[in-house]
Amino acid sequence: ARVAEVIGERAAAPDYCLVGEPSSIVSLGDTVRIGRRGSMNGVLTVRGIQGHTAFPHTIDNPVHRLAPLLAELTAAQWDEGDEQFPPSHCQVSNINAGTGAENVTPGSARLMFNFRNGPASPPQAIQARVEEMLARHGIQHFELEWRVNGQPFRSEPGALRAAVIQVVEQELGVQPELNTGGGTSDGRFMAPLGSEVLELGLLNGSIHKVNENTPLADLERLGAVYMSVLARIFQT
C-alpha cells in the first residue's frame, strides 16, 4: 500500500501490472484474474443489561436484539453481480457473548462479519444499508466499526491482457478463464492508479494450508511465461 501511495504521489504509475498471485486451479495458466472483489469487515457490539435468566423484565438481552438483524444480514441480496463478478455477499466470522454462566444473560454481544463486494455494491452503500437495518430492528445501543481492506476493481482489455492470453495459450497449451474469483490481492493497490492489472500465478490448491507447496517445474515454466509476456508487450 505504501509503495502504491508513493507511486501515485510521483505520478509514476506503470502502464501494466502483472501480479504473481496463485491464480491457477487445475493446471498452470488455466485462470487469469482480470479484477477482484472488494473486502470489508464490520464489528458490531450491541449493548444490553446483564441479569438473571429467571427475571426477564429486569434484563435487556443483546443476543435477542441481535438475532433478527443477523437473520436479515445473512439472507439479504445485496446485488445480482454481473458477467464477471458474482453477487456480493456477507459472511459471519465470529459471534461472542455471555459470561459462561448458564443462568446469566450477557451485557453485550459482539458480531464480526465480512463482505465480499463487487462494483454494484460499493462500501458506502453497504454501510448505509446495514445502518438502516439496525434502525429498523430497533437496535439503539451499539457500536459499529468498519474496515475496508480493498475496493473492487476490474481492468478493461488492453495490451497486457492480449499478451498474457496469447503466451499462455502458446506456451502452456491452455485457454485461460478470465474471472474475478478469490480473495483480495496487491492488485487492489495498483488498479486505482490507472494501471492495467492482471493476475497470473501458480496453482492455489494448497494455498495457506500446512505444507503449502508447488511443483518446481511450474516455477520454471511461469518464469518463462513472464519473460515472454514482457517480450510480446515491448514488441507491440
C-alpha atoms as one frame of an Amber mdcrd trajectory, in Angstrom:
protein
   0.000   0.000   0.000   2.801   2.410   0.871   4.630   1.689  -2.394   1.462
   2.402  -4.394   0.955   5.606  -2.410   4.445   6.849  -3.294   3.985   5.878
  -6.948   0.755   7.870  -7.008   2.401  10.895  -5.427   5.121  10.794  -8.062
   2.613  10.277 -10.899   4.742   7.321 -11.950   2.139   4.561 -12.258   3.173
   1.775 -14.651   1.066   1.078 -17.732   0.861  -2.599 -16.834   0.963  -4.616
 -13.620   1.118  -8.420 -13.659   0.581  -9.826 -10.159   2.006 -13.256  -9.362
  -0.858 -14.249  -7.066  -1.510 -18.036  -7.299  -4.480 -17.924  -9.658  -4.310
 -21.328 -11.366  -6.807 -24.003 -10.341  -6.087 -27.327 -12.048  -3.183 -26.600
 -14.377  -0.760 -23.726 -14.655  -2.289 -20.795 -16.523  -5.867 -22.090 -16.603
  -7.150 -18.969 -14.783  -6.257 -15.302 -15.134  -7.772 -12.752 -12.776  -8.921
  -9.588 -14.515 -10.140  -7.974 -11.303 -11.058  -8.720  -7.721 -13.974  -8.286
  -5.397 -13.634  -5.841  -2.547 -13.374  -6.911   1.074 -14.869  -5.067   4.033
 -15.076  -6.090   7.691 -17.658  -4.992  10.217 -17.580  -5.321  14.007 -20.915
  -4.720  15.723 -21.209  -4.569  19.511 -24.775  -4.457  20.842 -25.180  -3.275
  24.436 -27.781  -4.654  26.814 -28.422  -5.188  30.521 -26.938  -8.265  32.175
 -29.113 -10.169  34.592 -30.636 -13.405  35.838 -32.444 -15.559  33.279 -35.334
 -16.011  35.723 -36.186 -12.305  35.668 -36.636 -11.265  32.034 -38.339  -7.986
  32.978 -35.110  -6.744  34.579 -32.751  -7.503  31.709 -32.145  -6.459  28.124
 -30.650  -9.415  26.281 -28.447  -8.164  23.414 -28.428 -11.597  21.779 -32.203
 -11.449  21.394 -31.909  -7.977  19.855 -29.168  -9.144  17.534 -30.907 -12.299
  16.276 -33.440 -10.698  13.838 -30.755  -8.435  12.421 -28.416 -11.375  11.950
 -31.068 -13.314  10.058 -31.652 -10.427   7.654 -27.962  -9.593   7.283 -27.059
 -13.088   6.100 -30.143 -13.649   3.922 -30.169 -10.279   2.155 -29.451  -9.991
  -1.560 -27.030  -7.118  -1.930 -26.829  -7.132  -5.726 -27.062  -9.523  -8.661
 -23.441  -9.341  -9.768 -22.641  -9.281 -13.472 -20.936 -11.378 -16.139 -17.594
 -11.163 -14.316 -18.488 -10.545 -10.663 -20.597 -12.898  -8.530 -23.256 -11.321
  -6.287 -21.888  -9.542  -3.237 -22.416 -11.476  -0.024 -21.991 -11.285   3.727
 -20.440 -13.986   5.914 -20.375 -14.006   9.718 -16.926 -14.847  11.075 -17.456
 -14.621  14.833 -20.164 -14.187  17.482 -19.286 -13.669  21.127 -21.492 -13.076
  24.174 -22.104 -14.296  27.693 -20.294 -14.727  30.995 -20.059 -18.505  30.819
 -22.775 -18.983  33.450 -25.901 -20.879  32.432 -28.338 -18.570  34.210 -26.851
 -15.142  33.435 -27.679 -13.145  30.327 -24.897 -11.152  28.630 -24.404  -7.436
  28.944 -23.181  -7.190  25.372 -22.934  -9.233  22.183 -20.204  -8.848  19.586
 -20.651  -9.785  15.938 -17.876  -9.868  13.336 -18.763 -10.140   9.658 -17.148
  -9.761   6.257 -18.470  -8.568   2.901 -17.033  -9.609  -0.458 -18.474  -6.981
  -2.743 -18.475  -6.221  -6.439 -18.710  -2.838  -8.154 -22.515  -2.851  -7.860
 -22.240  -2.571  -4.058 -19.571  -0.042  -3.018 -18.673   0.097   0.684 -20.707
   3.260   1.323 -23.877   1.628   0.004 -23.394  -1.482   2.135 -22.677   0.541
   5.252 -25.777   2.672   4.761 -27.954  -0.398   4.277 -26.602  -2.110   7.409
 -27.210   1.024   9.451 -30.770   1.175   8.095 -31.272  -2.417   9.254 -30.064
  -1.500  12.731 -32.578   1.340  12.959 -35.419  -0.760  11.592 -34.786  -3.520
  14.140 -34.773  -1.011  16.989 -31.146  -1.521  17.974 -30.131   1.741  19.613
 -27.249   0.970  21.952 -24.449  -0.273  19.763 -21.003   0.399  18.379 -20.235
  -0.345  14.729 -16.737  -0.294  13.289 -15.896  -0.703   9.594 -12.605  -1.531
   7.927 -12.306  -1.601   4.145  -9.494  -3.948   3.152  -9.849  -3.367  -0.553
 -12.101  -1.815  -3.161 -13.397  -3.941  -6.039 -11.632  -3.378  -9.337 -11.791
  -4.625 -12.910  -9.225  -3.964 -15.636 -10.529  -3.322 -19.121  -8.979  -5.293
 -22.008  -5.605  -3.935 -23.053  -2.191  -4.902 -24.317  -1.337  -6.826 -21.153
  -4.433  -8.999 -21.370  -3.813  -9.747 -25.040  -0.183 -10.672 -24.377  -0.973
 -12.893 -21.384  -3.689 -14.823 -23.220  -1.514 -15.386 -26.283   1.524 -16.535
 -24.296  -0.476 -18.839 -22.003  -2.169 -20.472 -24.974   1.063 -20.914 -26.923
   3.476 -21.901 -24.153   1.223 -23.664 -21.643  -1.311 -25.080 -24.077  -4.394
 -23.908 -22.176  -7.049 -21.300 -22.834  -7.271 -19.290 -19.609 -10.570 -18.483
 -17.959 -10.863 -14.783 -17.195 -12.600 -14.069 -13.870 -12.517 -12.112 -10.622
 -12.571 -15.019  -8.166 -10.616 -15.469  -4.983  -9.887 -13.063  -2.176  -8.020
  -9.786  -2.285  -4.552  -9.235  -3.711  -1.966  -6.495  -4.114  -3.626  -5.652
  -7.415  -6.116  -3.582  -5.423  -3.378  -1.043  -4.708  -2.300  -0.652  -8.323
  -5.647  -0.574 -10.119  -6.707   2.842  -8.704  -3.518   4.317 -10.175  -4.774
   3.578 -13.689  -2.557   0.593 -14.452  -3.925  -2.384 -16.368  -3.795  -5.112
 -13.709  -3.905  -8.859 -14.312  -3.051 -11.778 -12.069  -1.362 -14.955 -13.262
   0.367 -17.371 -10.944   0.910 -20.847  -9.603  -1.631 -23.472  -8.549  -3.566
 -22.431  -5.444  -4.739 -25.858  -4.241  -2.535 -25.758  -1.141  -2.753 -22.021
  -0.501  -2.479 -21.160   3.227  -2.512 -24.860   4.145   0.056 -26.797   6.142
   2.912 -27.774   3.801   1.923 -25.227   1.174   3.785 -26.268  -1.972   4.121
 -26.027  -5.735   5.843 -28.168  -8.377   9.319 -26.872  -9.210   8.578 -27.339
 -12.905   5.706 -24.857 -12.630   8.060 -22.259 -11.165  10.362 -22.593 -14.150
   7.509 -22.516 -16.666   5.885 -19.498 -15.013   9.139 -17.544 -15.116   9.420
 -18.273 -18.828   5.829 -17.142 -19.349   6.501 -13.830 -17.596   9.527 -13.204
 -19.802   7.512 -13.989 -22.934   4.743 -11.622 -21.845   7.275  -8.815 -21.389
   8.825  -9.521 -24.777   5.452  -9.545 -26.513   4.367  -6.245 -24.927   7.596
  -4.487 -25.901   7.250  -5.779 -29.445   3.831  -4.086 -29.848
